[in-house]
Coordinates of C-alpha atoms in Angstrom, one line a residue:
M1 CA 71.7 108.2 126.2
K2 CA 71.8 109.0 129.9
Y3 CA 72.2 112.3 131.5
H4 CA 71.6 113.9 134.9
Q5 CA 71.6 117.3 136.6
M6 CA 74.5 118.1 138.9
M7 CA 74.1 120.2 142.0
L8 CA 76.9 121.1 144.5
T9 CA 76.8 123.1 147.7
A10 CA 78.9 126.0 148.8
A11 CA 81.9 125.5 150.9
C12 CA 82.6 128.0 153.7
A13 CA 82.4 127.4 157.4
V14 CA 79.5 129.1 159.2
S15 CA 80.7 131.4 161.9
M16 CA 79.4 134.1 164.2
M17 CA 80.2 137.7 163.7
P18 CA 83.4 138.8 165.6
A19 CA 83.3 140.9 168.7
A20 CA 84.8 143.8 166.7
L21 CA 81.8 143.9 164.4
A22 CA 79.4 143.5 167.3
A23 CA 80.8 146.6 168.9
A24 CA 80.8 148.6 165.7
P25 CA 78.9 151.9 165.6
I26 CA 75.3 151.9 164.7
A27 CA 74.3 152.3 161.1
P28 CA 73.7 155.8 159.6
A29 CA 70.2 157.0 160.3
P30 CA 67.8 155.8 157.5
V31 CA 66.3 158.4 155.2
S32 CA 62.9 156.9 156.0
A33 CA 61.6 154.0 158.0
S34 CA 61.3 151.9 154.8
A35 CA 59.6 148.5 154.9
V36 CA 61.1 145.8 152.9
T37 CA 59.2 143.0 151.1
V38 CA 60.3 139.9 149.2
E39 CA 57.7 138.6 146.8
G40 CA 55.1 140.7 148.6
T41 CA 55.9 139.4 152.0
A42 CA 57.2 141.8 154.7
V43 CA 60.8 141.1 155.8
D44 CA 61.6 140.9 159.5
L45 CA 64.5 143.4 159.6
G46 CA 65.2 142.7 163.3
G47 CA 65.8 146.4 163.9
A48 CA 68.4 146.7 161.1
A49 CA 66.8 149.5 159.1
P50 CA 67.8 150.2 155.5
Y51 CA 69.7 153.5 154.9
Q52 CA 70.9 155.5 152.0
E53 CA 74.5 156.2 151.1
N54 CA 75.2 158.6 148.3
G55 CA 71.8 157.9 146.9
V56 CA 72.3 154.1 147.2
W57 CA 69.9 152.1 149.3
M58 CA 71.8 149.7 151.7
V59 CA 69.8 146.8 153.1
P60 CA 70.6 144.2 155.7
L61 CA 72.0 141.2 153.7
R62 CA 70.9 138.3 155.9
A63 CA 67.4 139.6 156.5
V64 CA 66.8 140.1 152.7
A65 CA 68.7 137.1 151.3
G66 CA 67.1 134.6 153.8
P67 CA 63.6 134.8 152.4
M68 CA 65.0 134.4 148.9
G69 CA 66.4 131.0 149.9
Y70 CA 70.1 132.0 150.3
E71 CA 72.3 131.3 153.3
V72 CA 74.7 134.0 154.4
T73 CA 78.0 132.9 156.0
W74 CA 80.6 135.2 157.5
C75 CA 84.1 134.4 156.1
P76 CA 86.7 136.3 158.3
E77 CA 89.6 134.8 156.4
D78 CA 88.4 136.7 153.3
N79 CA 87.2 139.8 155.1
G80 CA 83.7 139.3 153.7
V81 CA 80.7 137.0 153.5
L82 CA 79.4 134.2 151.3
V83 CA 75.9 134.3 149.9
A84 CA 74.9 130.9 148.5
D85 CA 72.3 128.3 147.7
E86 CA 72.7 124.9 145.9
A87 CA 73.0 126.6 142.5
V88 CA 74.9 129.8 142.8
K89 CA 77.1 131.7 145.2
M90 CA 78.5 135.2 145.7
N91 CA 81.7 136.1 147.6
L92 CA 81.5 139.6 148.9
T93 CA 84.4 141.6 150.3
Y94 CA 83.8 144.4 152.8
G95 CA 84.4 147.9 151.3
V96 CA 84.8 146.5 147.7
D97 CA 82.2 147.6 145.2
S98 CA 82.5 144.6 143.0
Y99 CA 79.9 141.9 142.8
A100 CA 79.8 138.7 140.8
R101 CA 77.7 135.5 140.8
A102 CA 79.4 132.2 140.3
S103 CA 77.8 128.8 139.5
Q104 CA 77.9 126.0 142.1
T105 CA 77.6 123.4 139.3
A106 CA 80.0 124.7 136.7
L107 CA 83.2 126.7 136.1
G108 CA 81.3 129.9 135.5
M109 CA 81.0 133.4 136.8
T110 CA 79.3 136.6 135.7
A111 CA 81.4 139.7 134.9
P112 CA 81.9 141.9 138.0
Q113 CA 79.3 144.5 138.6
S114 CA 79.3 147.8 140.6
Y115 CA 76.3 149.0 142.5
G116 CA 77.6 152.2 144.1
A117 CA 78.9 150.9 147.4
G118 CA 80.8 147.9 148.9
P119 CA 79.4 145.8 151.7
E120 CA 79.5 147.5 155.1
A121 CA 79.2 146.1 158.6
W122 CA 77.3 148.1 161.3
A123 CA 76.6 146.8 164.8
G124 CA 77.3 143.2 163.6
V125 CA 75.0 143.5 160.6
T126 CA 76.2 143.3 157.0
Y127 CA 74.6 145.8 154.6
V128 CA 74.7 145.6 150.8
P129 CA 73.3 147.8 147.9
A130 CA 69.7 146.8 147.1
G131 CA 70.7 146.6 143.5
M132 CA 73.1 143.8 144.2
F133 CA 70.1 141.3 144.3
S134 CA 69.7 141.7 140.5
L135 CA 72.6 139.2 140.2
L136 CA 70.4 136.8 142.1
G137 CA 67.4 137.3 139.8
Y138 CA 65.5 140.0 141.7
T139 CA 64.3 143.4 140.7
V140 CA 63.9 146.1 143.3
E141 CA 61.2 148.8 143.3
E142 CA 61.7 151.8 145.4
G143 CA 58.4 153.2 146.8
E144 CA 57.8 156.2 148.9
D145 CA 58.6 154.3 152.0
T146 CA 59.2 150.7 150.8
L147 CA 61.7 148.6 149.0
A148 CA 60.0 145.7 147.1
F149 CA 62.1 142.8 145.8
T150 CA 60.4 140.7 143.1
Q151 CA 61.8 137.6 141.5
E152 CA 62.4 137.8 137.7
Q153 CA 60.9 135.0 135.6
A154 CA 64.2 133.9 134.0
Q155 CA 66.6 134.2 136.9
L156 CA 68.5 130.9 136.7
P157 CA 71.3 130.1 134.2
N158 CA 70.8 127.5 131.5
P159 CA 71.0 124.0 132.9
M160 CA 74.2 122.1 133.1
V161 CA 73.7 118.5 131.9
A162 CA 76.2 115.7 132.6
W163 CA 76.7 113.0 130.0
D164 CA 78.1 109.5 130.4
T165 CA 80.6 109.8 127.5
L166 CA 82.4 112.6 125.6
E167 CA 80.9 111.2 122.4
E168 CA 77.4 111.6 123.7
A169 CA 78.1 115.2 124.8
E170 CA 79.6 116.1 121.5
E171 CA 76.6 114.8 119.7
A172 CA 74.3 116.8 121.9
V173 CA 76.2 120.1 121.5
G174 CA 76.8 119.6 117.8
F175 CA 80.6 119.8 117.6
A176 CA 83.6 117.7 118.7
L177 CA 86.6 118.6 120.9
P178 CA 89.8 118.6 118.8
D179 CA 92.1 115.6 119.3
W180 CA 95.0 117.6 120.7
K181 CA 98.2 115.9 121.7
G182 CA 98.0 117.5 125.2
L183 CA 94.8 115.6 125.9
E184 CA 96.2 112.2 125.0
G185 CA 96.2 109.7 127.9
R186 CA 94.2 112.0 130.3
E187 CA 91.4 110.3 132.2
I188 CA 88.1 112.1 131.8
Q189 CA 86.3 112.7 135.2
E190 CA 83.1 114.4 134.0
V191 CA 81.6 115.7 130.8
F192 CA 78.9 118.5 130.6
V193 CA 76.9 120.5 128.1
I194 CA 75.9 123.8 129.5
G195 CA 72.9 125.6 128.0
G196 CA 73.0 123.3 125.0
E197 CA 75.9 125.5 123.6
L198 CA 79.0 124.9 125.7
L199 CA 81.0 121.7 126.1
E200 CA 83.0 121.2 129.3
V201 CA 85.3 118.3 129.9
R202 CA 86.9 117.8 133.4
Y203 CA 89.9 115.6 133.7
E204 CA 91.1 113.6 136.7
D205 CA 94.4 115.6 136.9
G206 CA 92.5 118.9 137.5
L207 CA 92.5 120.2 133.9
T208 CA 89.2 121.6 132.6
C209 CA 88.6 122.2 128.9
R210 CA 85.7 124.3 127.5
M211 CA 84.6 124.8 123.9
A212 CA 81.8 126.7 122.2
R213 CA 81.0 128.4 118.9
G214 CA 82.0 132.1 118.7
T215 CA 84.9 134.2 119.8
Q216 CA 84.0 135.2 123.4
D217 CA 85.9 134.1 126.5
V218 CA 84.0 131.0 127.7
S219 CA 86.2 130.2 130.6
G220 CA 83.8 131.7 133.1
D221 CA 86.9 132.8 135.1
Y222 CA 86.8 136.6 135.8
Q223 CA 89.6 136.5 138.4
V224 CA 92.1 139.2 138.0
Y225 CA 95.5 137.5 137.7
A226 CA 98.8 139.1 138.5
E227 CA 100.3 138.0 135.2
E228 CA 98.7 138.0 131.7
T229 CA 100.5 137.6 128.4
T230 CA 99.8 136.4 124.8
R231 CA 101.9 133.6 123.5
T232 CA 102.0 131.7 120.3
V233 CA 101.2 128.1 121.0
D234 CA 101.3 125.7 118.1
G235 CA 100.5 128.5 115.7
R236 CA 97.7 130.0 117.8
D237 CA 97.7 133.3 119.7
V238 CA 96.8 132.2 123.2
T239 CA 96.2 134.5 126.2
L240 CA 97.8 133.0 129.3
K241 CA 96.8 134.1 132.8
G242 CA 98.4 133.2 136.1
E243 CA 100.8 134.2 138.8
D244 CA 104.3 133.5 140.1
G245 CA 105.4 132.3 136.6
T246 CA 102.7 129.7 136.3
V247 CA 99.6 129.4 134.1
S248 CA 96.2 128.9 135.5
L249 CA 94.1 129.8 132.5
A250 CA 94.5 129.8 128.7
V251 CA 91.9 131.2 126.3
W252 CA 91.9 131.6 122.5
N253 CA 89.7 131.3 119.4
D254 CA 90.0 130.7 115.7
G255 CA 87.1 133.0 114.6
T256 CA 84.6 130.1 114.5
Y257 CA 85.2 128.3 117.8
T258 CA 86.5 129.4 121.2
W259 CA 88.3 127.4 123.8
S260 CA 89.7 127.6 127.3
L261 CA 92.0 125.5 129.4
S262 CA 92.1 125.9 133.2
W263 CA 94.2 124.1 135.8
A264 CA 93.3 123.6 139.4
E265 CA 97.0 124.1 140.2
G266 CA 99.1 126.5 138.1
V267 CA 101.4 124.8 135.5
A268 CA 104.6 126.0 133.8
P269 CA 104.2 127.8 130.5
E270 CA 106.3 125.1 128.9
T271 CA 103.4 122.7 129.5
L272 CA 101.6 124.2 126.6
E273 CA 104.4 123.5 124.1
G274 CA 103.0 121.0 121.7
F275 CA 99.7 120.8 123.6
L276 CA 97.6 121.9 120.7
A277 CA 99.4 119.9 118.0

């Protein structure tokens, strides 16, 4: 049996900060001249001092994320920034106190978290709550005049292993994907087992199917869709999510196993009729 690890890179063009941000007012005066360390090594803040906002420490994103091995990219089209390495990424939006980490190697994302403040830009520097770095596997200790970031031992998600065939992956995970009518004739592009517990099958036409034991949502998709409804599909109560009358995600379970179907491009709800037969 052959398997290999898959690693992808983030996709967002690197840009300079706009003139509007460069001319922004200076950051609020820091509560104290805090020093920042990552794994015990002092961080070069470049004059961008941390400050407190409603009791939340805000730290310069690029200065802190860089020593952790992450690249920070400004994404003007999204009014935010991208924080990424080869394994994970985070898309941050200015002013929005919602943070989530997504996998670069799988269709997976953590549930959105709040840390007391959204990202802010001052004098061309992006600041984020110090607590945000917990999503990247770091704890932060607030000293009298320091902020110390320390890497947790188990920061990375379970590995994603690619298999040559669906049969090999099914044997590895311990269950088989149902032989649904909707999967007949589809060409398999890639097959993965994630964390030894979740089966993921990607098809050439943009469909991704996931299956695991349990009843939880295993789609890894925490996007808030404009439309969400529950529909009976071949005798199963399926939650459909999408927009503009199309379906991008379907999730359901039978009490023992849980499944998700996701489409790169939204499909008509009628597509599911007879799919699970």
